[in-house]
Coordinates of N, CA and C in Angstrom, one line a residue:
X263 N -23.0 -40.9 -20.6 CA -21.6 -40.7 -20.6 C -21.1 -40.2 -19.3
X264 N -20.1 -40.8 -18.6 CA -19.6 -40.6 -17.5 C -19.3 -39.0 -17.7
X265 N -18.9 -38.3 -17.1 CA -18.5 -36.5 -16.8 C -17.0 -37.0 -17.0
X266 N -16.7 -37.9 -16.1 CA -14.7 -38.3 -16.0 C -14.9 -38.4 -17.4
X267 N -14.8 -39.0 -18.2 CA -14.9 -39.5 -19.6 C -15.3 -38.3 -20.7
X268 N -15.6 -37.1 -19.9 CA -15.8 -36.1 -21.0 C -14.0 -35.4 -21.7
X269 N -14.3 -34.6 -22.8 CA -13.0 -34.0 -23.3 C -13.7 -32.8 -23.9
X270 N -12.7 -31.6 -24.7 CA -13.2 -30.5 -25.2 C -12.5 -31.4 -26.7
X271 N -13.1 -30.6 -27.8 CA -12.4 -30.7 -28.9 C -12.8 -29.6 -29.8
X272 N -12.1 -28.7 -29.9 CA -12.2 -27.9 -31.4 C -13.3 -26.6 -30.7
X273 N -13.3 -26.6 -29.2 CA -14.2 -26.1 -28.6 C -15.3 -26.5 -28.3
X274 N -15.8 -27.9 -28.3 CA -17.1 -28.8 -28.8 C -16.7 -29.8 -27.6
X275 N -17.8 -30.0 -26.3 CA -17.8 -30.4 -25.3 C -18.2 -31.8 -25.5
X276 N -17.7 -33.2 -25.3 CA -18.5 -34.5 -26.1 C -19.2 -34.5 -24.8
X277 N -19.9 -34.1 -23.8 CA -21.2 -34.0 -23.1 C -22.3 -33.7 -23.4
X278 N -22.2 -32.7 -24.5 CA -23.3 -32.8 -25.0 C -23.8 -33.0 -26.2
X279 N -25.1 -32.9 -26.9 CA -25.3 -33.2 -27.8 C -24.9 -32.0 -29.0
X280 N -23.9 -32.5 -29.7 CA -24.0 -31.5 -31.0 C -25.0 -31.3 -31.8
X281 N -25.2 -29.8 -31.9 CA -26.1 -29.9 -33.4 C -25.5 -28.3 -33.6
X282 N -25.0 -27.9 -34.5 CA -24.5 -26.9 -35.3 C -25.4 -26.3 -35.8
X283 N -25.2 -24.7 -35.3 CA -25.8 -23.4 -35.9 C -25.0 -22.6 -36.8
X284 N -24.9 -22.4 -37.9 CA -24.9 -21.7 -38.7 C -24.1 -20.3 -38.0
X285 N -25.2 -19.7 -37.3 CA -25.3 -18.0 -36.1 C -24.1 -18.0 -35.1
X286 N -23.3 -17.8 -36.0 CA -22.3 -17.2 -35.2 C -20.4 -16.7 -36.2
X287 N -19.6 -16.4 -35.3 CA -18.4 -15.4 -35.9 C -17.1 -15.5 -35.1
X288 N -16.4 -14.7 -35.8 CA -15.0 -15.1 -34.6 C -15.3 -13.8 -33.6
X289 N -14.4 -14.3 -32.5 CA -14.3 -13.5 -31.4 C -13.3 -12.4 -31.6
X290 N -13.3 -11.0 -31.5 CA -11.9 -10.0 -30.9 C -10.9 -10.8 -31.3
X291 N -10.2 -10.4 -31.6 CA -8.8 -11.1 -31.8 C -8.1 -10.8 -30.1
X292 N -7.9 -12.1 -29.4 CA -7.2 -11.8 -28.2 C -8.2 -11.5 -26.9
X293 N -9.9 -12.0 -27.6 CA -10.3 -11.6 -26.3 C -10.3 -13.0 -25.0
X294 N -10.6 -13.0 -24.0 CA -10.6 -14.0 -23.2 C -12.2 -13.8 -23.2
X295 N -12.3 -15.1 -22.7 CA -13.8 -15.6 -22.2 C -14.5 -15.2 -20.9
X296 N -14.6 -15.1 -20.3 CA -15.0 -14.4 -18.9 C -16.4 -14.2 -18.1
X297 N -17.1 -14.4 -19.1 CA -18.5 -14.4 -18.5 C -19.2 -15.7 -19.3
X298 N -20.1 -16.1 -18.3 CA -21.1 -17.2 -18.4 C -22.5 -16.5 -18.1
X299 N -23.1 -16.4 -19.6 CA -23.9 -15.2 -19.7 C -25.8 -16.3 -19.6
X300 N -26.7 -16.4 -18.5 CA -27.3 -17.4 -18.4 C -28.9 -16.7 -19.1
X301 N -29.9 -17.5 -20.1 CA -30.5 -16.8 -20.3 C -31.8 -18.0 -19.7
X302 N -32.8 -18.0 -20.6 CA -33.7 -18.8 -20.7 C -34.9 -18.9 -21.8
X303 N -35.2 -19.8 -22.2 CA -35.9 -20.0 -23.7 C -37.1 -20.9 -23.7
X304 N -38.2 -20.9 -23.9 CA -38.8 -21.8 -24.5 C -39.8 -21.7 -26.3
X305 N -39.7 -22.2 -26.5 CA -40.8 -21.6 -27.5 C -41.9 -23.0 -28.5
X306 N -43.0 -22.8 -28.2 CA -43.4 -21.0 -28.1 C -43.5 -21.2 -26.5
X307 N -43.6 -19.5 -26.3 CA -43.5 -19.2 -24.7 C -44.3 -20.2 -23.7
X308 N -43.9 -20.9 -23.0 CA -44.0 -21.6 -22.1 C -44.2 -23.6 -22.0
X309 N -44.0 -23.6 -23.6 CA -44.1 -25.3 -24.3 C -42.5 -25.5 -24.3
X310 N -42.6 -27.0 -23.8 CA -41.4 -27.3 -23.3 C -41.5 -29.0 -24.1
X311 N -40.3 -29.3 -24.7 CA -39.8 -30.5 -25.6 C -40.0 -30.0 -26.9
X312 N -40.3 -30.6 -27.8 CA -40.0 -30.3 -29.1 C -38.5 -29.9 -29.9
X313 N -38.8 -29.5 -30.5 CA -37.3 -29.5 -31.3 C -37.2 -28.2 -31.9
X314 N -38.3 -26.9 -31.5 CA -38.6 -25.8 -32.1 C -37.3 -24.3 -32.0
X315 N -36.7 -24.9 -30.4 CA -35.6 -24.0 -30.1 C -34.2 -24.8 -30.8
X316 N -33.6 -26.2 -31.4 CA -33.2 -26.3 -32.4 C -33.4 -25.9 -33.8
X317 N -34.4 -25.9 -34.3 CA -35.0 -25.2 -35.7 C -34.2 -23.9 -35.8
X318 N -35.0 -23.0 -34.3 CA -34.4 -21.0 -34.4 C -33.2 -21.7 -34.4
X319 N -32.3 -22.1 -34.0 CA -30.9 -21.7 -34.4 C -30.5 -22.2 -35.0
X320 N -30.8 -22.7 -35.9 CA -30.1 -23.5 -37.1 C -30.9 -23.3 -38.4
X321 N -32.0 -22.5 -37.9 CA -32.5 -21.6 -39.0 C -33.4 -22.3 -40.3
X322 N -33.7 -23.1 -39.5 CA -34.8 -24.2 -39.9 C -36.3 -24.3 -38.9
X323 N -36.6 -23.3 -38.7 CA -37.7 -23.1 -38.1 C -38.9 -23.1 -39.1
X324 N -39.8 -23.7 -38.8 CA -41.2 -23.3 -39.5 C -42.1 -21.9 -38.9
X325 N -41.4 -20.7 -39.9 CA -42.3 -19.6 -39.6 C -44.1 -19.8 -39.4
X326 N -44.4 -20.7 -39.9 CA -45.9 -20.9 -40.2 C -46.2 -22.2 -39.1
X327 N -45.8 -22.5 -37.9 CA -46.1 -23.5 -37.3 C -47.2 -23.0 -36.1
X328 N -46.9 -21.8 -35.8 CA -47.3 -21.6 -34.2 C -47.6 -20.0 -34.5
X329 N -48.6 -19.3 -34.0 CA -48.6 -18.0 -34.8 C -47.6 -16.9 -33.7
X330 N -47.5 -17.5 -32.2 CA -46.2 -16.6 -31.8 C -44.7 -16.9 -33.0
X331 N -44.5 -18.0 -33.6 CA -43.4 -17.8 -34.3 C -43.2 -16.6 -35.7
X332 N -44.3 -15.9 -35.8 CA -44.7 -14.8 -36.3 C -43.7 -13.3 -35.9
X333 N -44.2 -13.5 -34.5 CA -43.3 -12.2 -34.0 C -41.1 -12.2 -34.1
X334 N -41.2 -13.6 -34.5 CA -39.8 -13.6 -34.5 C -39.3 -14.1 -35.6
X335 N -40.0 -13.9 -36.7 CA -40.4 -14.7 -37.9 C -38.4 -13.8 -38.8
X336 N -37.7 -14.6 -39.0 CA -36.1 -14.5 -39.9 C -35.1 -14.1 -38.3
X337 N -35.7 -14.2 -37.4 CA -34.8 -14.4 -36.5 C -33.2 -15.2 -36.5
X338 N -32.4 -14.5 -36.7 CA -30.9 -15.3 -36.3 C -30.4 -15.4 -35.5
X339 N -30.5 -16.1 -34.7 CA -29.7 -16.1 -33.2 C -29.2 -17.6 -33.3
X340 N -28.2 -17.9 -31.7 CA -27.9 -18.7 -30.9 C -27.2 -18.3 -29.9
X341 N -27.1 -20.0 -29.5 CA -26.6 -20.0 -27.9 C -25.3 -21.2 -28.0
X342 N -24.1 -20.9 -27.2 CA -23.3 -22.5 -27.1 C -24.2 -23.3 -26.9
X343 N -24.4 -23.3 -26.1 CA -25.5 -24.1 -25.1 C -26.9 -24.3 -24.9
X344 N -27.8 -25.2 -24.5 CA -29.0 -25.3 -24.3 C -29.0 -26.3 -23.3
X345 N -29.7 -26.0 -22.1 CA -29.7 -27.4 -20.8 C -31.7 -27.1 -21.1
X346 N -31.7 -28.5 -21.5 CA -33.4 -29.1 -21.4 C -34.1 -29.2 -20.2
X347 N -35.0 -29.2 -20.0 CA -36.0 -29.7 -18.5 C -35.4 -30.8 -17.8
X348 N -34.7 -31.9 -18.9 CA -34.5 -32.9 -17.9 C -32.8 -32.9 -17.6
X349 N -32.5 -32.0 -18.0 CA -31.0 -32.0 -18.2 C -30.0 -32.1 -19.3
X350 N -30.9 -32.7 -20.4 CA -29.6 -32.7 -21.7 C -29.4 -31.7 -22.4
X351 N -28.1 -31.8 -22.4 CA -27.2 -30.7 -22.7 C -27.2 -30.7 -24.3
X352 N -27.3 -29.8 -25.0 CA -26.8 -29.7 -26.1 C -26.2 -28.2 -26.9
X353 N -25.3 -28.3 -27.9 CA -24.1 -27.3 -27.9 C -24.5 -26.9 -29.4
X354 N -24.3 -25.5 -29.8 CA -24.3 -25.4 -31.0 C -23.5 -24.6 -31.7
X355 N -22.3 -23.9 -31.0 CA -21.4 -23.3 -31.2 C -20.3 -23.4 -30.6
X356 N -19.0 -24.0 -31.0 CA -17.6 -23.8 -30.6 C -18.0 -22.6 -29.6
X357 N -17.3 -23.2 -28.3 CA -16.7 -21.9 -27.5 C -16.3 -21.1 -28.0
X358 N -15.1 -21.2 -28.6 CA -14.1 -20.4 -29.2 C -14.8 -19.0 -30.2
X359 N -15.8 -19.5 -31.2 CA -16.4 -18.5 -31.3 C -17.7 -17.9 -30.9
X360 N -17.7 -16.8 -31.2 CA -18.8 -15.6 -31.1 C -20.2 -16.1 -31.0
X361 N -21.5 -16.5 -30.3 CA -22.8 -16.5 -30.7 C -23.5 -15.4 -30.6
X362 N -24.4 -15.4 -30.9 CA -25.4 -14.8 -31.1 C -26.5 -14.3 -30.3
X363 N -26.2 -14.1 -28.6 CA -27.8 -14.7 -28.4 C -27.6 -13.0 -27.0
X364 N -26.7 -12.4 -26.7 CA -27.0 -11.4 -25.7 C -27.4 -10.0 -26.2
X365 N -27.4 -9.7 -27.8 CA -27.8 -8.4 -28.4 C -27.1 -7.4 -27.7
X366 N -27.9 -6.0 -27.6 CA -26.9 -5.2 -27.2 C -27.1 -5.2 -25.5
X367 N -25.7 -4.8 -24.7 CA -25.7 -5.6 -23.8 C -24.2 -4.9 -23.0
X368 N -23.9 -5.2 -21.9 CA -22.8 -4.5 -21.0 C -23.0 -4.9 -19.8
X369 N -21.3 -6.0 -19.5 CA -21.6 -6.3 -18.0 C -20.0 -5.5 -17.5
X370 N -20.5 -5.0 -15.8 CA -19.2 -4.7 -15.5 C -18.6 -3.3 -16.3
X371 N -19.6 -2.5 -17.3 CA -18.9 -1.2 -17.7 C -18.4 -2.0 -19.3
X372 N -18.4 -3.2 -19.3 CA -17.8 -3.7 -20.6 C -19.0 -3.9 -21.7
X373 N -19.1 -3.2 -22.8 CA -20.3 -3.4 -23.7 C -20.2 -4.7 -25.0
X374 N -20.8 -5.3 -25.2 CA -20.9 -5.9 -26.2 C -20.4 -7.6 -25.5
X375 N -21.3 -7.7 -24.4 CA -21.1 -9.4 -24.2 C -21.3 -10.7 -25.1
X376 N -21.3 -10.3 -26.1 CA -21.1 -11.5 -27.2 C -19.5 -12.5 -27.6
X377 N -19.1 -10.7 -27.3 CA -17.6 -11.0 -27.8 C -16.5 -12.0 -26.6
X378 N -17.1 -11.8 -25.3 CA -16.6 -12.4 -24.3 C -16.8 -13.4 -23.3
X379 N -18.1 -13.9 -24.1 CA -18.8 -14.5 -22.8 C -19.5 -15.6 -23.6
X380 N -20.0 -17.1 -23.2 CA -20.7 -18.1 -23.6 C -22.4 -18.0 -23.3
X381 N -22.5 -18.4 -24.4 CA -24.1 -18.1 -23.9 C -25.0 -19.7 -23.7
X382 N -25.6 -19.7 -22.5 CA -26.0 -21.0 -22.2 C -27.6 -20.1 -21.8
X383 N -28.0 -21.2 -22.5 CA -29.7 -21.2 -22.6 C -30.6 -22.2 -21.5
X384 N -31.4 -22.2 -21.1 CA -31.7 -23.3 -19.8 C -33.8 -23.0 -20.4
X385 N -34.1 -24.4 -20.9 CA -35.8 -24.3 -21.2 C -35.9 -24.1 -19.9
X386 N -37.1 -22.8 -20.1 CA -38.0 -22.5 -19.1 C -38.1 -21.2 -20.0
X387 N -39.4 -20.5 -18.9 CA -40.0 -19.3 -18.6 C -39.4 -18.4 -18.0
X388 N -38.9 -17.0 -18.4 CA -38.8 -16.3 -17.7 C -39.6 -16.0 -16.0
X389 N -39.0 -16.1 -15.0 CA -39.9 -16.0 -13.8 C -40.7 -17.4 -13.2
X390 N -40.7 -18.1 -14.2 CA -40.7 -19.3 -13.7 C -39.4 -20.0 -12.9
X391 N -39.9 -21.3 -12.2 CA -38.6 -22.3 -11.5 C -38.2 -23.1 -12.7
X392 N -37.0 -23.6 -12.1 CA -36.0 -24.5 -13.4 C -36.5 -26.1 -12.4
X393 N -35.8 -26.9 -13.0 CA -35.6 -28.0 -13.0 C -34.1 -28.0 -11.8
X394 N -34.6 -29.4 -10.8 CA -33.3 -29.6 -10.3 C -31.7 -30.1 -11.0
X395 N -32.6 -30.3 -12.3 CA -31.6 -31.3 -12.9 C -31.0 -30.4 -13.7
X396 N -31.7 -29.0 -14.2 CA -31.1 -27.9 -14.7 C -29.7 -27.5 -14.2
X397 N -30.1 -27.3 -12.6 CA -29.2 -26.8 -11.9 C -27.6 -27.3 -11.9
X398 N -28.1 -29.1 -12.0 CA -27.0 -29.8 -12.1 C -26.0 -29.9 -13.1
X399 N -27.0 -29.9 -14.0 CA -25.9 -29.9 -15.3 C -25.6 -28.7 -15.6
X400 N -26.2 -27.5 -15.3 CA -25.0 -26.2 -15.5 C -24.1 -25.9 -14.5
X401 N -24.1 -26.4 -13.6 CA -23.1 -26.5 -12.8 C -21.9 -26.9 -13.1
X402 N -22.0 -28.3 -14.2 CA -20.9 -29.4 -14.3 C -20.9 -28.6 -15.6
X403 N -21.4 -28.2 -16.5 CA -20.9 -27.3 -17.7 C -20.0 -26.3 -17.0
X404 N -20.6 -25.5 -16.0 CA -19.5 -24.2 -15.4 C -18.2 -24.6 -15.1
X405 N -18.4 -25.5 -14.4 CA -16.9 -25.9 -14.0 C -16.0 -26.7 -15.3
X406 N -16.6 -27.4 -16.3 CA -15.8 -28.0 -17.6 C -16.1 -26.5 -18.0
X407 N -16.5 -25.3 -18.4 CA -15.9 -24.0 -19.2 C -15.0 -23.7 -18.1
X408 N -14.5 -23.3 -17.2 CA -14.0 -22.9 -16.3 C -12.7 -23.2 -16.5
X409 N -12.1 -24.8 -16.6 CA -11.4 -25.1 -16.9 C -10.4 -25.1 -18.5
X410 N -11.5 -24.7 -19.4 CA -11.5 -24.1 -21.0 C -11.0 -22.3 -20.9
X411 N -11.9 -22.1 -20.1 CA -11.5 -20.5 -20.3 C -11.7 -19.8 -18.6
X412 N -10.9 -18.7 -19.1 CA -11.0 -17.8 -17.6 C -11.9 -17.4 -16.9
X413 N -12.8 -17.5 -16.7 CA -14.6 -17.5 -16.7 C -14.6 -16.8 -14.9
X414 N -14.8 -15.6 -14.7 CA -14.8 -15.2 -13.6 C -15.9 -14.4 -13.1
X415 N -17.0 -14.3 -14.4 CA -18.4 -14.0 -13.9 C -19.2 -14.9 -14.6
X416 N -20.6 -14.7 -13.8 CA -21.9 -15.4 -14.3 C -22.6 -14.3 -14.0
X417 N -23.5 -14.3 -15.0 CA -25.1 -13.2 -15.2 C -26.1 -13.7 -16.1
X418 N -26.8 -13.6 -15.7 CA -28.3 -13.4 -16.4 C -28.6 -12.2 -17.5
X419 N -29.2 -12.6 -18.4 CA -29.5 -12.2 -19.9 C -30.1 -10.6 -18.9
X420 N -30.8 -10.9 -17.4 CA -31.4 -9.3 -17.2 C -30.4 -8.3 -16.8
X421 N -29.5 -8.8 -16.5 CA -28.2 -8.3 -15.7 C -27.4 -7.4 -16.6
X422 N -27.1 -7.8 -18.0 CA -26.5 -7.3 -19.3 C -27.3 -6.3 -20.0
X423 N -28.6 -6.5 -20.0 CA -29.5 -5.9 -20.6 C -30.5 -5.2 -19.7
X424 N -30.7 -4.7 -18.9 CA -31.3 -4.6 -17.9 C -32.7 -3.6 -19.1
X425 N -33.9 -3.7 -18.4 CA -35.0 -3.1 -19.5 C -35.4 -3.5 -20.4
X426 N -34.3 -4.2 -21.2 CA -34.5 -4.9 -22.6 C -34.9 -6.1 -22.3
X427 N -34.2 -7.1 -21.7 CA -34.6 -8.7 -21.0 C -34.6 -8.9 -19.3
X428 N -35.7 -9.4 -19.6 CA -35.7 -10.0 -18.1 C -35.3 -11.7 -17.8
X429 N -35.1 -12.0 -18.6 CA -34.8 -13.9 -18.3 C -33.0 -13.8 -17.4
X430 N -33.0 -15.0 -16.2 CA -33.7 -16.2 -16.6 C -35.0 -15.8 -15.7
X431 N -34.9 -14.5 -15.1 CA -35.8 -14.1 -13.9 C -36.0 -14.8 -12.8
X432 N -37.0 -14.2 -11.7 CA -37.2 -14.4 -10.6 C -37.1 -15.7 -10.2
X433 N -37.5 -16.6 -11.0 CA -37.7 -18.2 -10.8 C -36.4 -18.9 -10.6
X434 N -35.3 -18.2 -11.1 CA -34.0 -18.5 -11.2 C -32.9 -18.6 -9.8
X435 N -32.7 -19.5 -9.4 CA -32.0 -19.4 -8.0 C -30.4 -19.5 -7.6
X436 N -30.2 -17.9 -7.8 CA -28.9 -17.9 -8.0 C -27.9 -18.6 -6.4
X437 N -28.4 -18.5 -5.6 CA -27.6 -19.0 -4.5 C -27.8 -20.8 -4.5
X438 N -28.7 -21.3 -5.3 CA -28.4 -22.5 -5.9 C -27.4 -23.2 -6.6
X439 N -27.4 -22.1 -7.5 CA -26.6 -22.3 -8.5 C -25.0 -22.2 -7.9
X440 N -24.7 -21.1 -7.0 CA -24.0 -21.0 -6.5 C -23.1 -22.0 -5.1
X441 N -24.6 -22.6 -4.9 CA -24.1 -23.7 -3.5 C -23.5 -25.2 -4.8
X442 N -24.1 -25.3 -5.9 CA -23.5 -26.5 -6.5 C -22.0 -26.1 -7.1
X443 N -22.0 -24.6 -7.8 CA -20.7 -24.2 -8.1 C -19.3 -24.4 -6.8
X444 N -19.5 -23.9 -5.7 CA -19.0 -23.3 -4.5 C -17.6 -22.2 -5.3
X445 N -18.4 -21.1 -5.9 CA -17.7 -20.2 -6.2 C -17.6 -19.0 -5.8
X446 N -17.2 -17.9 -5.4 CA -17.2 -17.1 -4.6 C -18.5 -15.7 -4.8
X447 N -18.7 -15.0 -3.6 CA -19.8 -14.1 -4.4 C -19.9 -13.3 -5.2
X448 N -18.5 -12.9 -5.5 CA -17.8 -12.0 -6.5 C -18.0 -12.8 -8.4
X449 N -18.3 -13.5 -8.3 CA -18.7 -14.1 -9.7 C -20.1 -13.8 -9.9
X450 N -21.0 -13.0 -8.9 CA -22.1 -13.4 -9.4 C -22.9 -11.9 -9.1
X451 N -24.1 -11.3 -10.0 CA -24.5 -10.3 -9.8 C -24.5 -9.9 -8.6
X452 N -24.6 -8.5 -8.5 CA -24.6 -7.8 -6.8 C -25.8 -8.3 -6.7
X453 N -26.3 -8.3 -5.2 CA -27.3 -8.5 -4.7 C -28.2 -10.1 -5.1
X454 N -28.2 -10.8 -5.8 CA -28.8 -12.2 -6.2 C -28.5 -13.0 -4.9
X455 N -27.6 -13.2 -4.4 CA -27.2 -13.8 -3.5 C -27.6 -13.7 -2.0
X456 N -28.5 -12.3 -2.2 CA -29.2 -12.2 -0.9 C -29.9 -12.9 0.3
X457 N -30.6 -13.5 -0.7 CA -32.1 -14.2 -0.3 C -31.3 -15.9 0.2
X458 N -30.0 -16.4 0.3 CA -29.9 -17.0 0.6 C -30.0 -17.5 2.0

């Protein structure tokens, strides 16, 4: 599907693939959207394809498949978002409302990033490198949310939680991300942008 040819509807981006999670709520009455909160996922930890990170959020996971699925065994979570290894996008939550996926959490002095921010997921490893093609299609999702909502930061799942999570980690290359956005450095955690 061309990007020109994309539209929003109902909060639901036709760029990517739907598949609806259950895990999720309404937002604050009146809050704005504001942060693009970036984490990273694979499961089990470091197996990439399958359909296993669809299952957790939609809550059709086989507790008895893999014995790390053990440690996270009635887990409820989600993400809007999921960008694959090779780039496909897929969505499981209206914008519009609440997911599931930054726990407890505070960017900017402001606590409770759930209520104001999109949660986009990118397969990989914490501390591991992404995919070029990662880079691209969250790029072209930033800028179609951008245009949806007020979106004037980006952070990483370590940035919100700092102690509690480290993804998308070190592997993660925010002046990348930043040279495909061309958005200013004030959107993006202090100091990431260093090493450029």
């Amino acid at each position: 599907m061309s990007l020109q040819a994309t539209h929003w509807q109902d909060g639901w981006w036709s760029a990517a693939r739907r598949v609806d999670s259950p895990n999720h709520g309404p937002r604050p009455e009146g809050t704005e959207v504001s942060l693009a909160l970036i984490h990273s996922i694979s499961l089990p930890p470091g197996r990439y394809g399958g359909d296993a990170i669809e299952r957790l959020f939609t809550n059709t996971l086989d507790w008895d498949a893999h014995p790390y699925f053990q440690q996270i065994r009635g887990l409820e979570v989600s993400s809007h978002f999921v960008v694959r290894r090779d780039g496909e996008l897929l969505q499981f939550v209206p914008t519009a409302r609440r997911a599931w996926h930054a726990g407890r959490s505070a960017w900017r002095g402001r606590e409770n990033c759930n209520d104001y921010s999109i949660g986009i997921e990118l397969e990989g490893l914490e501390g591991e490198r992404f995919e070029p093609s990662q880079y691209e299609r969250l790029a072209e999702l930033l800028h179609a949310l951008a245009r949806q909502h007020p979106l004037r930061d980006v952070a990483g799942h370590e940035h919100v939680a700092p102690g509690r999570k480290l993804d998308p980690g070190a592997g993660f290359e925010w002046g990348r991300l930043q040279s495909l956005t061309d958005w200013p450095d004030q959107y993006f955690p202090k100091g990431v942008l260093a090493s450029r």
